Amino acid sequence: MDMIWMSLILLVVLLALLGAGLWVAFALTAIGCVALYCFSSIPVGDSLSTAFYSASVSWELAALPMFIWMGEVLFRSRLSEQMFSGIAPWVGKVPGRLLHTNIVGCGIFAAISGSSAATAATIGKMSIPELTLRGYDQKQILGTLAGSATLGLLIPPSIILIVYGVATEQSIARLFVAGILPGLMLMVLFGAYVMFWSLMNPAGVPAGDSESLSFTAKLQRSRPLIPVVLLIVGVIGSIYGGLASPTESAAIGVALAHLLSWRSGSMSRNTFINALMGTVKTSSMISFILVGAHFLTTSMGFTGIPRELAAWISTLGLSPYMLLVALTLFFILLGCFLDGISVVVLTTSVILPMVQAAGIDPLWFGIYLVIVVEMSQITPPVGFNLFVIQGLTGENILRVAWAALPYFLLILTGVVLITIFPEIVTYLPGKMGN
């Protein structure tokens, strides 16, 4: 059967299963079974058991529940209560003032949770009432929160980077390090936009809401956040310096997170149990998706669809830039209906061969893919950050999406920048071990 017809049949079946409400992991497994049964002579049962086992015993996958556990523990600590008071003294004199607490707070919490939705929920609970009470522009409050919360997918330790690394057999340590500079770049873009907007719209930023504090006083206010920042730097620094693997760093991070929670008085029996159960639920969900995706990848390999698709793309004569433009539009459209992890595991088995055939570095492509998926977190109708913020504020979801539009364009600008200057992604990984 022609490769295009095979692809269309599998795509229609997949969309039908997802539209019927079947879990993503089971939908991926079902598509793999259909592909093997209809378009190859490989025994389905043998391939299924082999793929599930090989995907489940990956050592790199052990880092996933560890980082999730670290985030769950710190999520239930008093960090969110101390975040606003710790950041506010440092941004009080910057144009935009306390709007920057959303950006900086999301950047810090992104390095803890690895989840975009959790970042939006935690920082939003703290910042939305405070900024609204002080009279800041509501549209900018929602926009800065929605846009900055997407950093949870990119800034390491990122759950979605672990998923990409396992799915494509890329080094998770190098992916983590590669996400640092792009994450900081997006924070700078967000901050620069807020500063420009506040200068153009001074009525949206109330005056006189900041104190004049000495450097020592600012440090004193930020003291509760210092251990958390040191924990983040230690975990990522140990990976960058080659002192520990991501899994080893994650285990140390979990132990230190429990210590910090205990020192802050947040650790209790209920906190420990809730953090553990949250970790089990999230890890199980992602692990099921990963094993289903691994089986689908194996099935696609036997059918030859990715290989033929890559060959077909190469005959079109598309330049790498035109290929990236087409993929960006495709991922944005796909992200309107699926969450980030599902987008990654659904597409990598088919997309990666053609990307490598075009001479694009898989490490760079992983960061590109995560940034594009970030954009899908703030695009209706299935933008998870939009739903989280709607739940916090009761605002119409289209109003939240409109407020997030400038940050969607800023993230798109980030995609353009890393395409023109790929060293933003590759510089730090290239220095690892030197």
C-alpha positions as semicolon CSV with decimal commas, in nm:
position;residue;x (nm);y (nm);z (nm)
1;M;0,000;0,000;0,000
2;D;0,117;0,351;-0,073
3;M;0,295;0,523;0,216
4;I;0,058;0,821;0,207
5;W;-0,251;0,599;0,235
6;M;-0,094;0,402;0,519
7;S;-0,016;0,724;0,705
8;L;-0,365;0,865;0,650
9;I;-0,535;0,546;0,772
10;L;-0,324;0,538;1,090
11;L;-0,379;0,912;1,147
12;V;-0,757;0,881;1,112
13;V;-0,767;0,584;1,350
14;L;-0,551;0,774;1,602
15;L;-0,772;1,084;1,587
16;A;-1,082;0,868;1,626
17;L;-0,941;0,697;1,935
18;L;-0,830;1,025;2,092
19;G;-1,162;1,188;2,003
20;A;-1,344;0,901;2,173
21;G;-1,164;0,986;2,495
22;L;-0,923;0,691;2,504
23;W;-0,611;0,756;2,712
24;V;-0,315;0,869;2,504
25;A;-0,100;0,570;2,612
26;F;-0,364;0,318;2,505
27;A;-0,431;0,507;2,181
28;L;-0,061;0,492;2,090
29;T;-0,047;0,121;2,169
30;A;-0,359;0,053;1,963
31;I;-0,216;0,239;1,662
32;G;0,104;0,035;1,692
33;C;-0,100;-0,287;1,691
34;V;-0,300;-0,174;1,386
35;A;0,019;-0,079;1,201
36;L;0,186;-0,415;1,269
37;Y;-0,124;-0,624;1,201
38;C;-0,225;-0,450;0,877
39;F;0,100;-0,335;0,722
40;S;0,369;-0,584;0,830
41;S;0,424;-0,953;0,899
42;I;0,578;-0,898;1,246
43;P;0,395;-1,079;1,534
44;V;0,210;-0,816;1,737
45;G;0,237;-0,992;2,074
46;D;0,612;-1,048;2,059
47;S;0,681;-0,693;1,947
48;L;0,448;-0,551;2,212
49;S;0,611;-0,737;2,502
50;T;0,964;-0,660;2,383
51;A;0,892;-0,289;2,332
52;F;0,717;-0,251;2,668
53;Y;1,002;-0,422;2,852
54;S;1,282;-0,229;2,679
55;A;1,105;0,103;2,740
56;S;1,041;0,024;3,107
57;V;1,398;-0,071;3,205
58;S;1,565;0,248;3,075
59;W;1,798;0,381;3,346
60;E;1,749;0,738;3,224
61;L;1,378;0,701;3,298
62;A;1,457;0,668;3,671
63;A;1,530;1,044;3,681
64;L;1,167;1,119;3,592
65;P;0,992;1,021;3,921
66;M;1,281;1,166;4,122
67;F;1,251;1,514;3,972
68;I;0,872;1,497;3,996
69;W;0,903;1,401;4,364
70;M;1,141;1,690;4,430
71;G;0,892;1,929;4,272
72;E;0,596;1,780;4,463
73;V;0,775;1,824;4,797
74;L;0,877;2,186;4,731
75;F;0,536;2,259;4,581
76;R;0,379;2,172;4,917
77;S;0,635;2,369;5,118
78;R;0,607;2,736;5,212
79;L;0,805;2,840;4,906
80;S;0,506;2,993;4,726
81;E;0,421;3,201;5,034
82;Q;0,776;3,336;5,050
83;M;0,823;3,383;4,675
84;F;0,653;3,722;4,644
85;S;0,822;3,880;4,947
86;G;1,159;3,741;4,838
87;I;1,149;3,869;4,479
88;A;0,961;4,200;4,520
89;P;1,250;4,401;4,677
90;W;1,472;4,335;4,374
91;V;1,225;4,451;4,105
92;G;1,056;4,742;4,282
93;K;1,257;5,008;4,095
94;V;1,254;4,840;3,752
95;P;0,998;4,963;3,494
96;G;0,702;4,731;3,534
97;R;0,785;4,686;3,901
98;L;0,606;4,392;4,059
99;L;0,485;4,251;3,728
100;H;0,836;4,107;3,708
101;T;0,761;3,887;4,009
102;N;0,552;3,668;3,777
103;I;0,845;3,628;3,538
104;V;1,116;3,569;3,799
105;G;0,887;3,360;4,021
106;C;0,787;3,136;3,729
107;G;1,153;3,102;3,630
108;I;1,248;2,985;3,979
109;F;0,952;2,755;4,022
110;A;0,999;2,614;3,671
111;A;1,335;2,484;3,786
112;I;1,158;2,310;4,075
113;S;0,842;2,163;3,928
114;G;0,928;2,095;3,564
115;S;0,558;2,147;3,489
116;S;0,397;2,443;3,315
117;A;0,053;2,398;3,473
118;A;0,195;2,356;3,825
119;T;0,404;2,671;3,778
120;A;0,101;2,871;3,664
121;A;-0,110;2,744;3,956
122;T;0,149;2,803;4,227
123;I;0,269;3,147;4,122
124;G;-0,082;3,254;4,023
125;K;-0,228;3,178;4,366
126;M;0,034;3,406;4,517
127;S;0,069;3,688;4,262
128;I;-0,278;3,746;4,116
129;P;-0,443;3,863;4,443
130;E;-0,139;4,074;4,539
131;L;-0,099;4,247;4,204
132;T;-0,474;4,301;4,163
133;L;-0,497;4,454;4,510
134;R;-0,212;4,693;4,427
135;G;-0,386;4,811;4,110
136;Y;-0,176;4,658;3,833
137;D;-0,325;4,618;3,485
138;Q;-0,529;4,296;3,484
139;K;-0,439;4,206;3,128
140;Q;-0,067;4,223;3,206
141;I;-0,111;4,024;3,527
142;L;-0,273;3,742;3,329
143;G;-0,035;3,773;3,033
144;T;0,289;3,768;3,232
145;L;0,166;3,468;3,431
146;A;0,044;3,269;3,129
147;G;0,357;3,336;2,925
148;S;0,615;3,291;3,200
149;A;0,458;2,971;3,330
150;T;0,549;2,802;3,001
151;L;0,910;2,813;3,123
152;G;0,823;2,508;3,333
153;L;0,866;2,298;3,017
154;L;1,210;2,433;2,927
155;I;1,414;2,534;3,229
156;P;1,583;2,222;3,372
157;P;1,510;1,988;3,532
158;S;1,231;1,965;3,274
159;I;1,000;1,664;3,266
160;I;0,934;1,702;2,895
161;L;1,309;1,707;2,818
162;I;1,342;1,374;3,000
163;V;1,055;1,240;2,789
164;Y;1,222;1,362;2,468
165;G;1,560;1,225;2,575
166;V;1,418;0,880;2,648
167;A;1,205;0,874;2,333
168;T;1,493;0,975;2,103
169;E;1,787;0,826;2,296
170;Q;1,949;1,167;2,345
171;S;2,160;1,255;2,650
172;I;1,930;1,395;2,917
173;A;2,223;1,573;3,084
174;R;2,307;1,756;2,760
175;L;1,939;1,839;2,701
176;F;1,913;1,987;3,051
177;V;2,218;2,204;3,000
178;A;2,101;2,304;2,650
179;G;1,776;2,440;2,799
180;I;1,946;2,688;3,035
181;L;2,037;2,971;2,795
182;P;1,711;2,954;2,592
183;G;1,516;2,965;2,919
184;L;1,707;3,272;3,036
185;M;1,666;3,427;2,689
186;L;1,287;3,395;2,712
187;M;1,288;3,547;3,061
188;V;1,487;3,844;2,926
189;L;1,243;3,883;2,634
190;F;0,945;3,876;2,870
191;G;1,109;4,125;3,108
192;A;1,208;4,360;2,825
193;Y;0,851;4,357;2,692
194;V;0,707;4,434;3,036
195;M;0,952;4,724;3,077
196;F;0,862;4,863;2,732
197;W;0,488;4,819;2,794
198;S;0,506;4,990;3,133
199;L;0,690;5,289;2,984
200;M;0,420;5,319;2,715
201;N;0,133;5,261;2,962
202;P;0,233;5,418;3,295
203;A;-0,128;5,409;3,419
204;G;-0,111;5,029;3,428
205;V;0,171;5,027;3,683
206;P;0,088;5,201;4,012
207;A;0,354;5,428;4,152
208;G;0,481;5,427;4,509
209;D;0,433;5,054;4,575
210;S;0,802;4,979;4,633
211;E;1,029;5,042;4,928
212;S;1,382;5,183;4,922
213;L;1,589;4,906;5,074
214;S;1,961;4,857;5,112
215;F;2,133;4,558;4,952
216;T;2,160;4,390;5,291
217;A;1,790;4,442;5,357
218;K;1,702;4,291;5,019
219;L;1,912;3,985;5,098
220;Q;1,739;3,959;5,435
221;R;1,397;3,962;5,266
222;S;1,511;3,698;5,016
223;R;1,675;3,470;5,270
224;P;1,401;3,199;5,257
225;L;1,457;3,162;4,882
226;I;1,835;3,127;4,896
227;P;1,839;2,753;4,993
228;V;1,600;2,672;4,709
229;V;1,811;2,864;4,455
230;L;2,124;2,689;4,583
231;L;1,944;2,353;4,550
232;I;1,859;2,427;4,185
233;V;2,212;2,549;4,107
234;G;2,360;2,245;4,282
235;V;2,145;1,994;4,093
236;I;2,208;2,149;3,749
237;G;2,572;2,235;3,830
238;S;2,652;1,876;3,928
239;I;2,514;1,756;3,594
240;Y;2,700;2,023;3,395
241;G;3,026;1,957;3,575
242;G;3,000;1,583;3,516
243;L;2,995;1,513;3,889
244;A;2,668;1,323;3,873
245;S;2,424;1,181;3,621
246;P;2,072;1,328;3,599
247;T;1,935;1,031;3,797
248;E;2,195;1,072;4,073
249;S;2,139;1,449;4,089
250;A;1,763;1,390;4,108
251;A;1,805;1,155;4,404
252;I;2,019;1,412;4,587
253;G;1,764;1,680;4,500
254;V;1,482;1,476;4,651
255;A;1,675;1,430;4,976
256;L;1,760;1,802;4,998
257;A;1,401;1,900;4,912
258;H;1,276;1,693;5,206
259;L;1,539;1,855;5,427
260;L;1,435;2,208;5,319
261;S;1,069;2,126;5,371
262;W;1,143;1,990;5,717
263;R;1,356;2,293;5,808
264;S;1,079;2,531;5,697
265;G;0,824;2,347;5,912
266;S;0,619;2,236;5,610
267;M;0,691;1,864;5,631
268;S;0,424;1,653;5,797
269;R;0,289;1,304;5,752
270;N;0,010;1,429;5,523
271;T;0,252;1,640;5,319
272;F;0,484;1,344;5,271
273;I;0,200;1,109;5,168
274;N;0,040;1,365;4,933
275;A;0,374;1,440;4,766
276;L;0,444;1,068;4,725
277;M;0,098;0,996;4,579
278;G;0,123;1,294;4,344
279;T;0,458;1,161;4,224
280;V;0,318;0,811;4,165
281;K;0,019;0,940;3,967
282;T;0,219;1,176;3,745
283;S;0,506;0,931;3,690
284;S;0,269;0,646;3,606
285;M;0,082;0,859;3,353
286;I;0,401;0,969;3,176
287;S;0,554;0,621;3,190
288;F;0,246;0,466;3,028
289;I;0,263;0,726;2,751
290;L;0,634;0,656;2,700
291;V;0,598;0,278;2,670
292;G;0,305;0,325;2,431
293;A;0,513;0,569;2,226
294;H;0,808;0,328;2,225
295;F;0,588;0,051;2,090
296;L;0,448;0,288;1,826
297;T;0,804;0,387;1,727
298;T;0,896;0,019;1,691
299;S;0,584;-0,047;1,483
300;M;0,652;0,252;1,259
301;G;1,003;0,123;1,203
302;F;0,872;-0,215;1,084
303;T;0,621;-0,053;0,848
304;G;0,891;0,173;0,701
305;I;0,668;0,483;0,713
306;P;0,923;0,716;0,883
307;R;1,199;0,611;0,642
308;E;0,981;0,659;0,333
309;L;0,841;0,986;0,468
310;A;1,192;1,119;0,528
311;A;1,291;1,017;0,175
312;W;0,980;1,186;0,034
313;I;1,053;1,508;0,223
314;S;1,409;1,506;0,093
315;T;1,279;1,487;-0,266
316;L;1,085;1,812;-0,212
317;G;1,412;2,000;-0,187
318;L;1,307;2,196;0,123
319;S;1,584;2,388;0,293
320;P;1,626;2,326;0,668
321;Y;1,469;2,666;0,735
322;M;1,159;2,592;0,524
323;L;1,128;2,252;0,693
324;L;1,136;2,421;1,035
325;V;0,870;2,672;0,925
326;A;0,643;2,386;0,817
327;L;0,710;2,191;1,138
328;T;0,646;2,500;1,353
329;L;0,302;2,549;1,197
330;F;0,232;2,178;1,236
331;F;0,331;2,169;1,604
332;I;0,135;2,486;1,685
333;L;-0,175;2,333;1,525
334;L;-0,123;1,999;1,701
335;G;-0,064;2,178;2,032
336;C;-0,406;2,341;2,009
337;F;-0,559;2,000;2,083
338;L;-0,298;1,797;2,277
339;D;-0,077;1,852;2,581
340;G;0,299;1,897;2,540
341;I;0,411;1,546;2,638
342;S;0,160;1,388;2,401
343;V;0,281;1,610;2,116
344;V;0,642;1,503;2,176
345;V;0,579;1,129;2,198
346;L;0,332;1,128;1,908
347;T;0,563;1,299;1,662
348;T;0,924;1,212;1,738
349;S;0,920;0,866;1,580
350;V;0,804;1,009;1,246
351;I;0,960;1,357;1,253
352;L;1,311;1,277;1,378
353;P;1,429;1,076;1,073
354;M;1,341;1,360;0,834
355;V;1,497;1,615;1,071
356;Q;1,822;1,418;1,080
357;A;1,807;1,373;0,702
358;A;1,791;1,752;0,672
359;G;2,112;1,780;0,877
360;I;1,948;1,927;1,189
361;D;2,111;1,843;1,524
362;P;1,867;1,624;1,731
363;L;1,986;1,799;2,050
364;W;1,904;2,142;1,907
365;F;1,575;2,007;1,768
366;G;1,473;1,889;2,116
367;I;1,500;2,242;2,257
368;Y;1,327;2,385;1,949
369;L;1,044;2,134;1,992
370;V;0,998;2,216;2,361
371;I;0,986;2,592;2,291
372;V;0,726;2,541;2,018
373;V;0,527;2,317;2,253
374;E;0,545;2,600;2,509
375;M;0,346;2,810;2,264
376;S;0,072;2,546;2,263
377;Q;0,027;2,591;2,638
378;I;-0,126;2,936;2,576
379;T;-0,325;2,866;2,259
380;P;-0,697;2,786;2,273
381;P;-0,893;2,562;2,275
382;V;-0,667;2,326;2,477
383;G;-0,408;2,560;2,628
384;F;-0,348;2,413;2,973
385;N;-0,208;2,735;3,119
386;L;-0,521;2,917;3,003
387;F;-0,744;2,670;3,186
388;V;-0,537;2,696;3,504
389;I;-0,552;3,077;3,504
390;Q;-0,922;3,073;3,419
391;G;-0,976;2,850;3,723
392;L;-0,783;3,092;3,944
393;T;-0,952;3,410;3,821
394;G;-1,289;3,312;3,675
395;E;-1,204;3,517;3,364
396;N;-1,329;3,417;3,020
397;I;-1,070;3,189;2,857
398;L;-1,064;3,402;2,540
399;R;-0,975;3,707;2,751
400;V;-0,689;3,511;2,909
401;A;-0,576;3,398;2,564
402;W;-0,582;3,757;2,437
403;A;-0,372;3,868;2,733
404;A;-0,121;3,590;2,656
405;L;-0,095;3,676;2,284
406;P;0,211;3,907;2,318
407;Y;0,395;3,631;2,504
408;F;0,300;3,380;2,234
409;L;0,470;3,614;1,985
410;L;0,772;3,653;2,215
411;I;0,812;3,274;2,237
412;L;0,788;3,263;1,856
413;T;1,063;3,528;1,851
414;G;1,268;3,294;2,071
415;V;1,223;3,017;1,812
416;V;1,352;3,251;1,541
417;L;1,651;3,353;1,754
418;I;1,767;2,998;1,828
419;T;1,723;2,915;1,459
420;I;1,941;3,208;1,349
421;F;2,184;3,163;1,639
422;P;2,187;2,788;1,721
423;E;2,481;2,850;1,958
424;I;2,225;2,971;2,214
425;V;2,131;2,603;2,246
426;T;2,456;2,425;2,166
427;Y;2,718;2,641;2,344
428;L;2,682;2,508;2,699
429;P;2,646;2,139;2,600
430;G;2,959;2,181;2,389
431;K;3,151;2,298;2,697
432;M;3,044;2,004;2,916
433;G;3,342;1,806;3,036
434;N;3,589;2,077;2,934
